[in-house]
Amino acid sequence: MSELASIEAEQKGSWFLLRLHGEIDISNARELAAAIEAAVPNGTPRIAVDLTHVSYLDSAGVKLLMQLADRLRARRRVLRLVVPENAPIRAVLELTGLPGLVPLEYHFDEGLDAPER
């Protein structure tokens, strides 16, 4: 994977948590999408993508997140994005309308186990 971004994956309760770090842009979005697809076990019903440590997100990164949301919804899986209130990328996500597709959470905790909103 590009040095611009990295990914960590782990099971946290009933959620599969993906933590992304660095910059997500046109130079690495495809590679990152493939890494996400490879990291998530088949049949995982709940996926949270933690963007807390993403410092930059361009339109290719937003597209990656939208496509991920569409793919998971088609498979009847739940997706949440974790983006702190003061994160530099939160405004970008809100301007794109992504929160209408996928709920944005301020932090990851067991409270995400509540039924889908």
Short mmCIF file of C-alpha atoms in Angstrom, two decimals:
data_model
loop_
_atom_site.label_atom_id
_atom_site.label_comp_id
_atom_site.label_asym_id
_atom_site.label_seq_id
_atom_site.Cartn_x
_atom_site.Cartn_y
_atom_site.Cartn_z
CA MET A 1 0.00 0.00 0.00
CA SER A 2 1.09 3.57 -0.63
CA GLU A 3 2.99 5.33 2.10
CA LEU A 4 0.24 7.93 2.07
CA ALA A 5 -2.23 5.63 3.82
CA SER A 6 -2.24 2.55 6.02
CA ILE A 7 -4.91 0.28 7.42
CA GLU A 8 -5.33 -1.70 10.65
CA ALA A 9 -8.11 -4.24 11.15
CA GLU A 10 -9.48 -5.99 14.23
CA GLN A 11 -12.63 -7.52 15.65
CA LYS A 12 -14.13 -5.33 18.42
CA GLY A 13 -17.18 -6.96 19.96
CA SER A 14 -19.78 -7.44 17.26
CA TRP A 15 -18.02 -4.93 14.99
CA PHE A 16 -15.16 -5.37 12.56
CA LEU A 17 -13.10 -2.20 12.95
CA LEU A 18 -10.91 -0.76 10.22
CA ARG A 19 -8.61 2.09 11.25
CA LEU A 20 -7.29 4.17 8.37
CA HIS A 21 -4.28 6.44 8.78
CA GLY A 22 -2.70 9.11 6.58
CA GLU A 23 -3.90 10.65 3.34
CA ILE A 24 -6.48 9.17 1.00
CA ASP A 25 -6.40 10.57 -2.51
CA ILE A 26 -6.47 9.60 -6.15
CA SER A 27 -2.98 8.10 -5.92
CA ASN A 28 -4.00 5.41 -3.42
CA ALA A 29 -7.81 5.16 -3.26
CA ARG A 30 -8.02 2.08 -5.51
CA GLU A 31 -5.28 0.30 -3.62
CA LEU A 32 -6.92 1.18 -0.31
CA ALA A 33 -10.33 -0.06 -1.53
CA ALA A 34 -8.73 -3.41 -2.42
CA ALA A 35 -7.03 -3.58 1.00
CA ILE A 36 -10.35 -2.89 2.74
CA GLU A 37 -12.10 -5.58 0.68
CA ALA A 38 -9.34 -8.07 1.54
CA ALA A 39 -9.34 -7.17 5.25
CA VAL A 40 -13.06 -7.62 5.94
CA PRO A 41 -13.98 -11.26 6.51
CA ASN A 42 -16.89 -12.63 4.48
CA GLY A 43 -20.16 -12.51 6.33
CA THR A 44 -19.10 -9.80 8.77
CA PRO A 45 -22.42 -8.08 9.55
CA ARG A 46 -21.10 -4.82 11.08
CA ILE A 47 -18.16 -2.76 9.86
CA ALA A 48 -16.87 0.48 11.36
CA VAL A 49 -14.28 2.54 9.49
CA ASP A 50 -12.34 4.80 11.84
CA LEU A 51 -11.12 7.89 9.99
CA THR A 52 -9.80 9.63 13.11
CA HIS A 53 -6.22 9.58 11.82
CA VAL A 54 -6.95 10.46 8.20
CA SER A 55 -5.38 13.84 7.59
CA TYR A 56 -6.52 14.40 4.00
CA LEU A 57 -9.38 13.11 1.86
CA ASP A 58 -10.01 14.14 -1.73
CA SER A 59 -12.91 13.28 -4.04
CA ALA A 60 -11.40 9.87 -4.82
CA GLY A 61 -11.44 9.10 -1.09
CA VAL A 62 -15.05 10.23 -0.76
CA LYS A 63 -15.95 8.06 -3.78
CA LEU A 64 -14.22 5.09 -2.13
CA LEU A 65 -16.37 5.55 1.00
CA MET A 66 -19.58 5.94 -1.02
CA GLN A 67 -18.86 2.82 -3.04
CA LEU A 68 -18.04 0.90 0.13
CA ALA A 69 -21.35 2.02 1.66
CA ASP A 70 -23.28 0.95 -1.45
CA ARG A 71 -21.55 -2.44 -1.62
CA LEU A 72 -22.13 -3.20 2.04
CA ARG A 73 -25.76 -2.05 1.95
CA ALA A 74 -26.39 -4.34 -1.05
CA ARG A 75 -25.04 -7.20 1.07
CA ARG A 76 -27.24 -6.13 4.00
CA ARG A 77 -24.28 -5.18 6.15
CA VAL A 78 -24.15 -2.22 8.56
CA LEU A 79 -21.48 0.45 8.09
CA ARG A 80 -20.50 3.31 10.39
CA LEU A 81 -17.80 5.92 9.86
CA VAL A 82 -15.95 7.23 12.89
CA VAL A 83 -14.94 10.86 12.38
CA PRO A 84 -14.27 13.11 15.39
CA GLU A 85 -16.14 16.40 15.50
CA ASN A 86 -12.94 18.43 15.04
CA ALA A 87 -11.39 16.20 12.34
CA PRO A 88 -10.25 18.18 9.28
CA ILE A 89 -12.05 15.74 6.95
CA ARG A 90 -15.44 15.90 8.70
CA ALA A 91 -16.49 19.08 6.89
CA VAL A 92 -15.61 17.50 3.54
CA LEU A 93 -17.75 14.45 4.33
CA GLU A 94 -20.67 16.58 5.49
CA LEU A 95 -20.52 18.77 2.38
CA THR A 96 -20.68 15.71 0.12
CA GLY A 97 -23.85 14.43 1.75
CA LEU A 98 -22.19 11.19 2.83
CA PRO A 99 -23.82 11.30 6.29
CA GLY A 100 -27.14 10.76 4.51
CA LEU A 101 -25.77 7.44 3.28
CA VAL A 102 -23.69 6.38 6.29
CA PRO A 103 -23.95 7.65 9.87
CA LEU A 104 -20.91 9.54 11.14
CA GLU A 105 -19.97 8.75 14.73
CA TYR A 106 -17.68 10.93 16.85
CA HIS A 107 -15.83 7.92 18.32
CA PHE A 108 -15.92 4.14 18.33
CA ASP A 109 -17.44 2.51 21.38
CA GLU A 110 -19.81 -0.27 22.27
CA GLY A 111 -22.67 2.18 21.76
CA LEU A 112 -22.41 1.39 18.08
CA ASP A 113 -24.08 -1.92 18.95
CA ALA A 114 -27.41 -0.12 19.08
CA PRO A 115 -29.82 -0.98 16.23
CA GLU A 116 -29.17 0.73 12.92
CA ARG A 117 -30.66 4.22 12.75
#
